[in-house]
Amino acid sequence: MHTLLITGPGGAGRTTVAAATALAAARHGRRVLLLSGDVGDPLAALTGEERVPGLRVARVDSGEEFREELVALQERGSALLAMVGARPLGAEELTELPGAEQFALLRALRRAADAPGTDLVVVDMPPLHQTLSTLALPAQLRRYLARLLPAEKQAARALRPVLAQLAGVPMPAQWLYEAAARWDEELAAVQAVVEADTTELRLVAEPGPAAADALRLGRLGLALHQLPVRDLVANRTLPQDSADPWLAGLAAQQEKYAAEWAGEIPVVTLAHLGRDPRGPQDLHRLAAADGLLPAPPAPRGAWAVEDRLAADGVLVWVVPLPGAHKSDLDLVRRGDELLLTAGPYRRIVPLPAALRRCTVSGAALAAGELRIRFTPDPGLWPRA
């Protein structure tokens, strides 16, 4: 099943493009699920009451998800709460906390990937920066859990009844490790969806200097997290033949930036309707645009390790970072991991097995690629 995540700078028309993409696919016979977590259900104003064969629309209710999850957590930890004299909160008095939308959207994404009878899931994601932090969350949290509650320490659970008798109080670590195991299992399932070859992103932007700056940093973060971008929708483009000098100037600016983007990534152009899209009629007009129908995804590539031992005595790890500037980048080796920073984004990456036996001997940025040089450590990589 194909999962297409729609995102872009704020106010670029992500929801409209997501709805038009889903409609275009349904009109070509695909079974499509359109998923959105936006407050106020803006999809309803676009889709109206019309029912398109093969298209289902669902909205993520983050408030309800948060209440159900917290009530369930209280029930599982009831013994510990009673021990410390805590009073459980009722579902009716709970309001969602910041970050609840991210977790609800990730859980909905996992459920959608398992939904039978669906060929394509189109997800109306938050703005680009927030989408990046959301998609990176499962891997980051799993790493934190592995460090703070390592699985190998659970062997000590056999001693806890004895320790509880000696201390005279119940030991709460049992339920903590069980909760961590459940969280890790759910996070692993979400991470598998995010990292699957069948998951990719479609960016949406209105051509212009502000969008160009936002997209440069956003694409840098997506590349750092190895999230593949299918194409970019240049939204709300103005006609090029306007007699009005002001409109002609704006149209020329849009054409300039759209042409620059087209040199780096496939671009789909959506014309400005002369008004905000509203209702099925406008949506059908947008869905008919050339290139909007998504093709099957291509396998995502891994970061390549070039073997240059014979020529230069090094291995080179090639990290594609399109649009990166030297000032954006930083890297630190810590044990078997590499801490990579690109602009405002950071990722901790485990090193491939061969590179763990090497030391970092340099790095260079050229043609949108960060090339990190590794020299074999003689103590770990003995030569004949």
C-alpha positions as a printed Julia matrix, in Angstrom:
384×3 Matrix{Float64}:
   0.0     0.0     0.0
   1.2     3.51   -0.89
   1.29    6.23    1.82
   1.64    9.82    0.64
   2.25   12.52    3.26
   1.35   16.06    2.18
   3.21   18.91    3.88
   4.83   22.27    3.22
   5.23   25.75    4.68
   2.27   27.05    6.66
  -0.53   28.56    4.59
   0.61   26.94    1.34
  -2.65   25.02    0.79
  -1.65   21.57    2.09
  -5.2    20.52    2.92
  -6.52   21.51   -0.51
  -3.71   19.65   -2.29
  -4.22   16.57   -0.08
  -7.92   16.49   -0.92
  -7.28   17.04   -4.64
  -4.61   14.3    -4.67
  -6.96   11.82   -3.0
  -9.78   12.72   -5.39
  -7.52   12.35   -8.45
  -6.48    8.86   -7.31
 -10.07    7.79   -6.54
 -11.23    8.98   -9.96
  -8.62    6.66  -11.49
  -9.98    3.62   -9.68
  -7.81    3.51   -6.56
  -9.24    2.84   -3.11
  -8.14    5.9    -1.16
  -8.2     6.92    2.49
  -7.79   10.67    3.11
  -6.63   11.34    6.66
  -6.45   14.7     8.43
  -5.77   15.89   11.96
  -6.57   19.57   11.44
  -8.8    21.24   14.01
 -12.17   22.32   12.65
 -12.27   19.68    9.88
 -11.38   21.91    6.88
 -11.79   18.91    4.59
 -15.55   19.09    5.04
 -15.66   22.5     3.32
 -13.79   21.03    0.34
 -15.43   17.66   -0.07
 -18.95   18.76    0.87
 -21.66   16.1     0.93
 -20.5    14.48   -2.29
 -19.56   10.81   -2.03
 -16.85    9.77   -4.48
 -16.6     6.01   -5.13
 -13.38    4.62   -3.68
 -12.68    7.63   -1.44
 -13.0     7.59    2.34
 -12.31   10.6     4.54
 -11.29   10.28    8.21
 -10.3    12.82   10.82
  -7.96   12.22   13.76
  -9.5    13.28   17.09
  -6.39   13.93   19.18
  -8.44   14.98   22.24
 -10.31   11.68   22.39
  -7.09    9.72   21.77
  -5.36   11.56   24.63
  -8.2    10.9    27.08
  -8.41    7.2    26.24
  -4.64    6.73   26.49
  -4.28    8.54   29.83
  -7.24    6.72   31.42
  -5.77    3.38   30.29
  -2.36    4.38   31.69
  -3.93    5.23   35.04
  -5.66    1.85   35.15
  -2.43   -0.01   34.44
  -0.58    1.97   37.13
  -3.4     1.91   39.7
  -1.28    0.05   42.29
   1.48    2.62   42.12
  -0.98    5.52   42.23
  -2.65    4.04   45.31
   0.74    3.57   47.0
   1.59    7.27   46.68
  -1.94    8.39   47.54
  -2.76    9.85   44.14
  -6.34   10.51   42.99
  -6.93    9.32   39.41
  -8.32   11.81   36.91
 -11.63   11.16   35.21
 -11.94   11.19   31.42
 -14.39   14.09   31.55
 -11.85   16.39   33.26
  -8.95   15.7    30.89
  -7.89   18.13   28.2
  -5.12   17.25   25.78
  -1.6    18.5    26.37
   0.83   19.92   23.77
   2.2    17.1    21.67
  -0.96   14.99   21.85
  -1.72   15.81   18.19
   1.6    14.29   17.1
   1.03   11.0    18.9
  -2.56   10.75   17.7
  -1.52   11.34   14.09
   1.23    8.71   14.31
  -1.16    6.14   15.75
  -3.69    6.93   13.03
  -0.94    6.52   10.42
  -0.11    3.08   11.78
  -3.75    2.01   11.8
  -4.25    3.3     8.26
  -1.28    1.27    7.03
  -2.97   -1.88    8.34
  -6.41   -1.01    6.96
  -7.66   -3.64    4.5
  -9.08   -2.65    1.13
  -6.94    0.49    0.73
  -4.49    1.19   -2.1
  -3.43    4.71   -1.16
  -3.41    6.65    2.12
  -3.15   10.43    1.66
  -2.33   12.25    4.91
  -2.84   15.98    5.4
   0.19   16.61    7.61
   1.04   19.68    9.76
   3.43   22.38    8.45
   6.82   21.14    7.29
   8.88   21.78   10.45
   6.24   20.13   12.66
   5.92   17.21   10.22
   9.65   16.6    10.49
   9.6    16.49   14.27
   6.54   14.21   14.2
   8.03   11.68   11.77
  11.35   11.64   13.66
   9.61   11.04   16.99
   9.26    7.21   16.95
  12.97    6.55   16.35
  14.01    9.19   18.9
  11.7     7.87   21.63
  12.78    4.27   21.02
  16.39    5.33   21.47
  15.53    7.1    24.74
  13.65    4.04   26.03
  16.55    1.74   25.15
  18.96    3.96   27.11
  16.76    4.72   30.13
  15.07    1.3    30.46
  17.4    -1.19   28.76
  15.79   -4.54   28.04
  18.73   -6.48   29.47
  18.06   -5.0    32.92
  14.64   -6.65   33.04
  16.32   -9.87   34.18
  16.37   -8.34   37.66
  12.59   -8.65   37.83
  12.96  -12.06   39.45
  14.53  -10.39   42.51
  11.81   -7.77   42.95
   9.45   -9.86   45.14
  12.37  -10.53   47.51
  13.4    -6.87   47.48
   9.8    -5.83   48.12
   9.62   -8.08   51.21
  12.93   -6.76   52.53
  11.98   -3.13   51.93
   8.42   -3.53   53.11
   6.98   -1.65   50.11
   5.93   -2.83   46.63
   8.48   -2.36   43.86
   6.93   -0.39   40.95
   9.59   -1.25   38.35
   7.6    -4.21   37.01
   4.79   -2.16   35.5
   7.3     0.46   34.32
   9.21   -2.08   32.22
   5.96   -3.55   30.92
   4.75   -0.1    29.9
   8.09    0.61   28.21
   7.82   -2.66   26.27
   4.31   -1.74   25.06
   5.45    1.74   24.03
   8.46    0.35   22.2
   6.29   -2.14   20.32
   3.87    0.56   19.22
   6.66    2.98   18.32
   8.41    0.26   16.3
   5.22   -0.31   14.29
   4.91    3.42   13.55
   8.61    3.68   12.69
   8.21    0.79   10.24
   5.46    2.71    8.42
   7.51    5.94    8.32
  10.61    4.14    7.0
   8.82    1.86    4.53
   9.66    2.09    0.83
   5.96    2.7     0.21
   5.91    5.94    2.27
   6.95    9.26    0.7
   6.2    12.98    0.89
   4.67   15.53   -1.43
   5.65   19.13   -0.65
   3.29   22.07   -1.25
   4.47   25.67   -1.58
   3.4    28.92   -3.19
   6.42   29.97   -5.31
   8.29   32.89   -3.77
  11.34   33.84   -1.68
   9.81   32.98    1.71
   8.75   29.53    0.52
  12.19   28.97   -1.04
  13.92   29.62    2.3
  11.49   27.37    4.19
  11.82   24.58    1.62
  15.62   24.68    1.65
  15.74   24.03    5.39
  12.81   21.62    5.26
  14.32   19.52    2.49
  17.59   19.51    4.42
  15.8    18.04    7.45
  13.94   15.49    5.32
  17.21   14.35    3.73
  18.88   14.1     7.14
  16.11   11.76    8.3
  16.1     9.89    4.94
  12.48   10.79    4.21
  11.98   10.66    0.41
  10.26   13.53   -1.41
   8.23   12.51   -4.48
   7.61   15.99   -5.88
   6.68   19.55   -5.1
   3.33   21.18   -5.88
   3.74   24.81   -6.92
   0.36   25.99   -5.69
  -1.72   29.06   -6.57
   0.33   30.0    -9.63
  -0.84   33.11  -11.47
  -1.35   33.34  -15.26
   1.7    34.58  -17.17
  -0.23   36.7   -19.7
  -1.78   39.28  -17.37
  -1.98   42.86  -18.68
  -1.82   44.19  -15.12
   1.85   45.11  -14.37
   1.47   44.2   -10.68
   0.04   40.75  -11.39
   2.57   40.23  -14.18
   5.41   40.98  -11.74
   4.08   38.46   -9.22
   3.6    35.87  -11.95
   7.18   36.4   -13.16
   8.49   35.93   -9.6
   6.49   32.73   -9.23
   7.76   31.41  -12.55
  11.36   32.14  -11.52
  11.15   30.17   -8.27
   9.13   27.33   -9.78
  11.79   26.96  -12.5
  14.55   26.84   -9.86
  12.69   24.13   -7.96
  12.1    22.16  -11.16
  15.86   21.92  -11.6
  16.12   20.03   -8.29
  12.85   18.11   -7.89
   9.8    17.22  -10.02
   7.28   20.07   -9.88
   3.49   19.85  -10.32
   1.78   23.18  -11.08
  -1.65   24.08   -9.72
  -3.22   27.28  -11.08
  -4.81   29.9    -8.86
  -8.59   29.69   -9.11
  -9.04   33.39   -8.45
 -10.55   32.57   -5.05
 -10.04   30.18   -2.15
 -11.1    26.67   -3.21
 -14.37   25.67   -1.61
 -16.69   22.84   -2.48
 -16.51   19.77   -4.72
 -16.58   21.75   -7.99
 -13.34   23.58   -7.2
 -11.79   20.38   -5.92
 -12.59   18.53   -9.15
 -10.93   21.31  -11.17
  -7.73   21.01   -9.13
  -7.78   17.2    -9.21
  -7.7    17.3   -13.03
  -4.26   18.99  -13.07
  -1.47   17.17  -14.88
   0.92   15.29  -12.63
  -1.24   15.37   -9.5
  -2.06   11.65   -9.68
   0.72    9.93   -7.68
   2.62    7.13   -9.38
   3.78    4.05   -7.43
   6.69    4.88   -5.11
  10.29    4.01   -5.92
  12.5     2.22   -3.36
  14.32    4.69   -1.13
  18.1     4.55   -1.3
  20.44    4.08    1.64
  23.44    6.26    2.38
  26.27    4.71    0.38
  29.68    3.74    1.77
  32.38    4.1    -0.88
  35.33    1.72   -0.58
  38.44    3.77   -1.36
  40.85    1.71    0.7
  42.97    0.71   -2.27
  43.29    4.25   -3.66
  43.26    6.54   -0.6
  43.2     4.19    2.4
  39.77    5.42    3.53
  36.07    4.6     3.45
  33.71    7.46    2.53
  30.16    7.68    3.86
  28.07    9.72    1.39
  25.15   11.6     3.0
  22.92   13.45    0.47
  21.95   16.87    1.89
  20.5    18.94   -0.98
  20.7    22.68   -0.48
  23.04   22.44    2.51
  25.55   25.16    3.31
  28.78   24.45    5.14
  27.65   26.67    8.01
  24.53   24.48    8.44
  26.49   21.33    9.26
  28.14   19.8    12.28
  29.07   16.23   13.18
  30.39   14.51   16.29
  31.44   10.88   16.69
  30.28    9.26   19.95
  31.09    5.59   20.23
  29.29    3.7    17.48
  27.02    6.65   16.65
  27.35    9.85   14.66
  25.59   13.03   15.78
  24.66   14.89   12.58
  23.35   18.45   12.65
  21.92   20.11    9.54
  20.47   23.57   10.1
  17.92   23.37   12.92
  17.7    19.57   12.68
  19.71   16.91   14.47
  19.87   13.16   14.09
  21.85   10.49   15.91
  22.75    7.76   13.43
  24.25    4.34   14.2
  27.36    3.72   12.14
  27.48    0.83    9.66
  29.49   -2.11   11.0
  32.57   -1.44    8.84
  32.78    2.22    9.92
  32.7     1.35   13.63
  36.25    0.04   13.24
  37.42    3.36   11.84
  38.11    6.87   13.03
  36.62    9.99   11.42
  39.43   11.63    9.49
  37.59   14.45    7.72
  34.46   15.62    5.96
  33.63   17.81    2.98
  30.46   19.21    1.43
  30.22   19.27   -2.36
  27.32   19.22   -4.84
  24.73   18.67   -2.11
  26.56   15.7    -0.57
  28.34   15.47    2.78
  31.27   13.08    2.29
  32.62   11.8     5.63
  36.02   10.12    5.52
  36.78    7.17    7.81
  40.29    5.77    8.28
  40.6     2.18    9.52
  41.83    1.92   13.11
  44.88   -0.41   13.01
  43.97   -1.83   16.4
  40.51   -2.81   15.21
  41.25   -3.4    11.53
  44.57   -5.3    11.38
  46.2    -5.6     8.0
  48.33   -8.44    6.71
